[in-house]
Coordinates of C-alpha atoms and ligand atoms in Angstrom, one line a residue:
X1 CA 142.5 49.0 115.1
X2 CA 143.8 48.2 111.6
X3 CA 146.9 51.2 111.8
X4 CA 146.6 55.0 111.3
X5 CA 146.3 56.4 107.8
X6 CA 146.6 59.9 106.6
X7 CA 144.3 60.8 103.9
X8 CA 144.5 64.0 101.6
X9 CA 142.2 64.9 99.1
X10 CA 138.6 64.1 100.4
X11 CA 136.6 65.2 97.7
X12 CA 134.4 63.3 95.2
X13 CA 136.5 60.3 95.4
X14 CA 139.2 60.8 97.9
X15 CA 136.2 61.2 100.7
X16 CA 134.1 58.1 99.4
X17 CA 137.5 56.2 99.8
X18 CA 138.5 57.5 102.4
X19 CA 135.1 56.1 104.8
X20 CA 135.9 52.6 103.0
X21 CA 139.2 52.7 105.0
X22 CA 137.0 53.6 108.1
X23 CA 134.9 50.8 107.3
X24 CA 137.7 48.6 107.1
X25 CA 139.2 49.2 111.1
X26 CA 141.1 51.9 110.5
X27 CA 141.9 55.1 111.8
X28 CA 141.6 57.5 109.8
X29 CA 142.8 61.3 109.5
X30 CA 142.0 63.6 106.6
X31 CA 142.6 67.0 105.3
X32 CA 140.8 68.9 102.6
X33 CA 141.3 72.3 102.1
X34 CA 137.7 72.6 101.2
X35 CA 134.8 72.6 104.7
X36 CA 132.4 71.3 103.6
X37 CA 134.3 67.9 102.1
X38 CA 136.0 67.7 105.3
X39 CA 132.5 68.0 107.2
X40 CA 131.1 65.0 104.7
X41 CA 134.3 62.9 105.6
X42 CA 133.9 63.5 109.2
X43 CA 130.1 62.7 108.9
X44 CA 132.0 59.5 108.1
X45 CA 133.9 59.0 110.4
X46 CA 137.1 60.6 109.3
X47 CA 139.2 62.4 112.3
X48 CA 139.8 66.1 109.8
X49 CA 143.1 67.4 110.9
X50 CA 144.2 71.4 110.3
X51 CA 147.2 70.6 107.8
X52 CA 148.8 68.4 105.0
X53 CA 151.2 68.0 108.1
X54 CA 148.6 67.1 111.0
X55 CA 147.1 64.5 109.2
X56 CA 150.3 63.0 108.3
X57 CA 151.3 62.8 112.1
X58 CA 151.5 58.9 113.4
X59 CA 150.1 57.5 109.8
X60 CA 152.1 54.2 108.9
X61 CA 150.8 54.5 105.1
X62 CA 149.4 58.3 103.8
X63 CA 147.2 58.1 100.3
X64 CA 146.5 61.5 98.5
X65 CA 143.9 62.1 95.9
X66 CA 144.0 65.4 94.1
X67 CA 143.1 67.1 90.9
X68 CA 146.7 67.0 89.3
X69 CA 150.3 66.6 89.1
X70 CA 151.2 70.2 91.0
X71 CA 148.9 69.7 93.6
X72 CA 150.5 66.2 94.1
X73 CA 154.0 67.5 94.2
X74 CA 152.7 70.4 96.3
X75 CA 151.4 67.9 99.2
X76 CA 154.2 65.3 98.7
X77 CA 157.1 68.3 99.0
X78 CA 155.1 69.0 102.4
X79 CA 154.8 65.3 102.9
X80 CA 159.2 65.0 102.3
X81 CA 159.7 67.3 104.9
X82 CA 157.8 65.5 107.9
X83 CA 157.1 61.8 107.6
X84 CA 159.2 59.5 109.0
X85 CA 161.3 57.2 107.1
X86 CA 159.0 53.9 106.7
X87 CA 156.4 55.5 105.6
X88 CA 154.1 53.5 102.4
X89 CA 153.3 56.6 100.3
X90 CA 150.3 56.0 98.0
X91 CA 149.2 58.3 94.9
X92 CA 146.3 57.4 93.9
X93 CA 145.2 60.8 91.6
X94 CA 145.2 60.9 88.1
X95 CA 148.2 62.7 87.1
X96 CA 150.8 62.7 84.6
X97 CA 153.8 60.2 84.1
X98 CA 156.2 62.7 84.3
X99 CA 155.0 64.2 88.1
X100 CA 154.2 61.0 89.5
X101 CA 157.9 59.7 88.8
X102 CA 158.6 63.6 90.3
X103 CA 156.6 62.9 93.5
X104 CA 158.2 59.1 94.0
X105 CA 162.1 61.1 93.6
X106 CA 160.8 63.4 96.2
X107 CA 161.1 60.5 99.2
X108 CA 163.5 58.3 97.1
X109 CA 166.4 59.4 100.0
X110 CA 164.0 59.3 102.9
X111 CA 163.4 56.0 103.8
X112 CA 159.5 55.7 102.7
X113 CA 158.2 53.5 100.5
X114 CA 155.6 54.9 97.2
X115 CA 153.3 54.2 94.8
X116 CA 151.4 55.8 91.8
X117 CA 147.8 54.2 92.3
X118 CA 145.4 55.7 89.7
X119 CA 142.1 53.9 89.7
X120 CA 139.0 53.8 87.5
X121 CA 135.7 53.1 88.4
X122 CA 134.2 56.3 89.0
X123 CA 132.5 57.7 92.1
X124 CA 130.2 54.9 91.9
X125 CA 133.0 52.0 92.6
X126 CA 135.0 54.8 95.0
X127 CA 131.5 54.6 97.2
X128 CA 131.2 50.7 96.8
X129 CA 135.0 50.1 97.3
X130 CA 134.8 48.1 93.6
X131 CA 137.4 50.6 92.2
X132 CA 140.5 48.6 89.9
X133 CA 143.9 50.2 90.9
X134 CA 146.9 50.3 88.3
X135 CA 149.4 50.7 90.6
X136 CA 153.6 51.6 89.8
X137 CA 156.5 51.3 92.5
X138 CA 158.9 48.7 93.7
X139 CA 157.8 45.4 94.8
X140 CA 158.2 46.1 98.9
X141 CA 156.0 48.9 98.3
X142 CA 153.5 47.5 96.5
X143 CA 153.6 44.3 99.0
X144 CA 152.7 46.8 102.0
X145 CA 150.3 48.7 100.1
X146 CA 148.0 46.0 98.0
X147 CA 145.7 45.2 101.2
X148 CA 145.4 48.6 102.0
X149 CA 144.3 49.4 98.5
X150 CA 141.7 46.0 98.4
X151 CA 140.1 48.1 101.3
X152 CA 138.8 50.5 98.7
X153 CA 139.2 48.4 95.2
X154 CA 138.4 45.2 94.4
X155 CA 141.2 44.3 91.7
X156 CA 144.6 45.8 92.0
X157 CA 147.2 45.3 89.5
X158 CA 150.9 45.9 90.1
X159 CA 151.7 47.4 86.9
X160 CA 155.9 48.0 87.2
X161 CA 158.0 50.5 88.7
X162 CA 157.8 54.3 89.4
X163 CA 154.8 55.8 87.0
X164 CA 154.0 52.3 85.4
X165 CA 150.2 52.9 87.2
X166 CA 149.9 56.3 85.3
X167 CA 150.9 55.0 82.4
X168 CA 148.7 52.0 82.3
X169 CA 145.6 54.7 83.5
X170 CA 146.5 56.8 80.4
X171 CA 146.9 54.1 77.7
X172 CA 143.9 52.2 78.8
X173 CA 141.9 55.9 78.7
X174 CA 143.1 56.6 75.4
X175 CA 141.9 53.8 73.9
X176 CA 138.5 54.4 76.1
X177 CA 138.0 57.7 74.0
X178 CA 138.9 56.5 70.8
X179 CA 136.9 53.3 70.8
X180 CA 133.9 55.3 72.2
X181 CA 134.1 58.2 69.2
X182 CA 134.3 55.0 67.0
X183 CA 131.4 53.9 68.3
X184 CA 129.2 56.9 68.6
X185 CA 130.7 57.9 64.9
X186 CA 128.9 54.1 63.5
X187 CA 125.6 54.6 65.3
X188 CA 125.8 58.1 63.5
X189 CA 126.2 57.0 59.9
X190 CA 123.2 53.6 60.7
X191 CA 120.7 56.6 61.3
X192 CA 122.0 57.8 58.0
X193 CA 121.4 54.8 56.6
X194 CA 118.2 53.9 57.9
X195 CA 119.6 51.1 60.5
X196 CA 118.2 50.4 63.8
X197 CA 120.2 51.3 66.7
X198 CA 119.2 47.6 68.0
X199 CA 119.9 45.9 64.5
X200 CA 123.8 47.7 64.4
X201 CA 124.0 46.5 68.3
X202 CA 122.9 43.0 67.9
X203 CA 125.5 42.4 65.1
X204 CA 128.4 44.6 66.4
X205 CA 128.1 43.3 70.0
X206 CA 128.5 39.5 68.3
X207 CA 131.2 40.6 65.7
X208 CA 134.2 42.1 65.4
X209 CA 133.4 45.7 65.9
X210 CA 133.1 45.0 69.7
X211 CA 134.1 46.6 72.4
X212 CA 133.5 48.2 76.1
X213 CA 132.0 50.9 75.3
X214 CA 129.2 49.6 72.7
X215 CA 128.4 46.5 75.2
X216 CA 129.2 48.4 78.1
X217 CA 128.4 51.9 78.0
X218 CA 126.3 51.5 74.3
X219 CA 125.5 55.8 73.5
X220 CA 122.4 55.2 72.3
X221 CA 119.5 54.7 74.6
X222 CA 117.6 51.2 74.2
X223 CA 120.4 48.4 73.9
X224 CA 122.6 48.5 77.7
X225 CA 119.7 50.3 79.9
X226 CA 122.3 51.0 82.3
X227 CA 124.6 53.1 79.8
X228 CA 124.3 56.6 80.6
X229 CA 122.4 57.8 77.1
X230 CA 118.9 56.0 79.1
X231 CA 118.8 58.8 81.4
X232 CA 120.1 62.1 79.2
X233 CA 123.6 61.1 79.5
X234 CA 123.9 62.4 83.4
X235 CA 127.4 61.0 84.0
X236 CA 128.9 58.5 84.7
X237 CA 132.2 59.6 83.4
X238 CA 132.2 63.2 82.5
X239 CA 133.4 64.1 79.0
X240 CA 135.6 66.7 80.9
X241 CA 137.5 64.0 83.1
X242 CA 137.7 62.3 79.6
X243 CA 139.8 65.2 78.2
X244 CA 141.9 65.5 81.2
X245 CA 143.0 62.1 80.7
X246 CA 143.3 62.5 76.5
X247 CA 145.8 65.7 77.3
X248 CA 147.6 63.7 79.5
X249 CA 148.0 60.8 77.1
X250 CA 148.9 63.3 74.7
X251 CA 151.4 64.9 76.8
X252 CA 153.2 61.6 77.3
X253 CA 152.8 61.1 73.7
X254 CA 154.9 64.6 72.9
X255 CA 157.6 63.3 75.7
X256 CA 158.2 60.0 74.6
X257 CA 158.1 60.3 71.0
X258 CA 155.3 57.5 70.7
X259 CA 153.0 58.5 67.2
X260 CA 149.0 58.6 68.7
X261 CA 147.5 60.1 66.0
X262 CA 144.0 58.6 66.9
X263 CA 144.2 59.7 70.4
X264 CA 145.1 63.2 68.9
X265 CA 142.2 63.2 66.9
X266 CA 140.0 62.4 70.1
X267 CA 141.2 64.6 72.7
X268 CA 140.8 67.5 70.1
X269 CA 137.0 66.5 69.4
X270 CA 136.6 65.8 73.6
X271 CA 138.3 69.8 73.7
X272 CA 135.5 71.1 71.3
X273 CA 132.7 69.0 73.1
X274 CA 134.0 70.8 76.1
X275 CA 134.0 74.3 75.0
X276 CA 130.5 74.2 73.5
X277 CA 129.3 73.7 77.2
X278 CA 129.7 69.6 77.4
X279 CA 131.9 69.0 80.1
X280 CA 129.6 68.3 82.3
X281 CA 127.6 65.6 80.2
X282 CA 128.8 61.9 80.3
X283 CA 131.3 61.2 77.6
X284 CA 129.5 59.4 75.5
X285 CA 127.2 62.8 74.5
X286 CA 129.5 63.2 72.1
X287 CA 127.3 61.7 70.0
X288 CA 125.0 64.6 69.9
X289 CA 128.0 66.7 68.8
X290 CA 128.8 64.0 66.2
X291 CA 125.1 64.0 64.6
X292 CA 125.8 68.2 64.3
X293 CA 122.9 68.7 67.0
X294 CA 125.2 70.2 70.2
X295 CA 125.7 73.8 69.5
X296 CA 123.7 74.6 71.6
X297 CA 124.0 73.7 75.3
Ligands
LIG301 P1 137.7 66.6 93.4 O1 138.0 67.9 92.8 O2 136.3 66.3 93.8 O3 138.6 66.3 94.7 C1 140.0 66.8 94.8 C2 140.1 67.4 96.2 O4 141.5 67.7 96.4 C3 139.3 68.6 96.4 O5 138.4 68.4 97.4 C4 140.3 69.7 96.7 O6 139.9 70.7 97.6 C5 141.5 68.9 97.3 N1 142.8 69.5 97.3 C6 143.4 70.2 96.3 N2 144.6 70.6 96.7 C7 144.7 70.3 98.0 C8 145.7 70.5 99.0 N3 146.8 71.1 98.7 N4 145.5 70.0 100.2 C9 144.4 69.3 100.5 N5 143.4 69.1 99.6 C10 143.6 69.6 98.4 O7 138.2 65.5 92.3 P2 137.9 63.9 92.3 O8 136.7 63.7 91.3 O9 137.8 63.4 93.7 O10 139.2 63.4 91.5 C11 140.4 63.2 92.2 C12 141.4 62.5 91.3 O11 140.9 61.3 90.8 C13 141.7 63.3 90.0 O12 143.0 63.3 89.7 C14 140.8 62.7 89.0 O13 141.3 62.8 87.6 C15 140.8 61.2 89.4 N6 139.7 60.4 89.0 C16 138.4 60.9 89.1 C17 137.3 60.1 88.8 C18 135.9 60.6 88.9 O14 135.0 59.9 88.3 N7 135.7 61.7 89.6 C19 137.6 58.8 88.2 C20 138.9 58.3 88.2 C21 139.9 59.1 88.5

């Protein structure tokens, strides 16, 4: 047995990750406040437990993964109060700077070591343990918790101190929205224009308007058959996770004093996608919205 880990959050990708550390030897004990994603994780082998405390009990190293910052300061204010000192601390939601640097001062005096660990890779690389982790905290930490994270991830990158893996989650996301809006807005004006969606691919994928999410994740059906837009743009990434993370880039934006002016422009066209009925779709529908066809959901 590899060591005991508590695990808190077992939903879409807390429960996925969780059964990779199962996988990997060790034993592990989950809470959810939700059945039936404790019943999935169990299916799983995951031992559920009845509190944030319970499944904290014996863990050398506790990872949580919840919807955002006041849950995590919620579970880790629970977590302060009963873990002994020693205990690695992982974060691995997608939350902003300003909590997760909250949450590591919430065990600074205690003894335990902690990270900020946002990932990205989806659902798909949570279930395949693939998932890249951007991780913040002090080098001991990070030494203790980098082969617990290759258990669910397959490239982790020790970004700096407290918050530095939030920060690197947000930047690279910002640029993710922007560059895909850029890309969906050019495929609009070629159809204008009378240019295949194949003739603007084969040049832009070779030139110098190239980028992830044109080679990657292209929005048009036809040129990546694994992008999303081949099968009616079922997600994938939803365009609502999208916004999450373009608020929370714009957030840290406000705090800091850093000028985003094109990541303000693309959280507030991700907001209207959203509230014409989008959220669910994969966020590169925004095309549809961009051609003037989505008012209708
Ligand atoms: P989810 O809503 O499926 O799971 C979150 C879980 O946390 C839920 O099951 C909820 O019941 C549980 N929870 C909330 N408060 C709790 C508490 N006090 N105690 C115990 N459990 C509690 O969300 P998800 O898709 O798994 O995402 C989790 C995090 O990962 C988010 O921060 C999200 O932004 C981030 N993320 C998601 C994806 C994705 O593709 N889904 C990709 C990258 C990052």
């Amino acid at each position: 047995m590899a060591g005991t880990i508590g695990f808190i959050g077992l939903g879409n990708m807390g429960g996925p990750m969780a059964a990779n550390l199962v996988a990997a030897g060790y034993r592990v004990t989950g809470f959810d406040l939700v059945p039936a994603s404790c019943d999935a994780a169990q299916a799983r082998g995951v031992i559920i437990a009845a509190s944030v405390a319970e499944a904290a009990a014996g863990a050398d190293v506790i990872v949580t993964m919840l919807p955002a910052g006041r849950h995590v300061l919620s579970v880790w204010s629970e977590l302060a109060a009963v873990v002994p000192a020693g205990t690695l601390l992982i974060d691995s939601s997608t939350i902003d700077v300003d909590s997760a640097r909250k949450a590591h001062a919430l065990l600074a005096d205690k003894g335990c070591l902690t990270l900020d660990a946002p990932v990205s890779g989806g659902t798909g690389g949570a279930a395949a343990g693939t998932l890249t982790f951007m991780v913040g905290g002090a080098a001991n930490a990070f030494a203790r918790g980098e082969p617990v994270l290759q258990k669910m991830g397959k490239r982790i990158v020790h970004c700096g101190g407290a918050g530095a893996g939030q920060a690197a989650k947000i930047c690279n996301n910002m640029i993710l929205g922007i560059s895909m809006a850029g890309v969906c807005e050019a495929f609009v004006l070629a159809e204008r224009l009378g240019l295949s969606h194949q003739a603007l691919f084969d040049v832009a994928s070779t030139s110098s308007g190239q980028c992830w999410s044109l080679t990657s994740y292209c929005p048009v059906p036809g040129p990546v058959p694994a992008s999303p837009a081949n099968r009616d743009y079922q997600p994938g990434f939803a365009a609502a996770l999208m916004l999450k993370d373009l608020k929370l880039s714009q957030e840290a934006a406000l705090a800091s004093g850093a000028s985003t002016p094109m990541g303000a422009q693309a959280a507030q066209l991700y907001s209207l996608f959203e509230k014409l009925g989008h959220g669910g779709e994969d966020f590169s529908a925004i095309i549809r919205m961009l051609r003037g066809v989505a008012a209708t959901p």
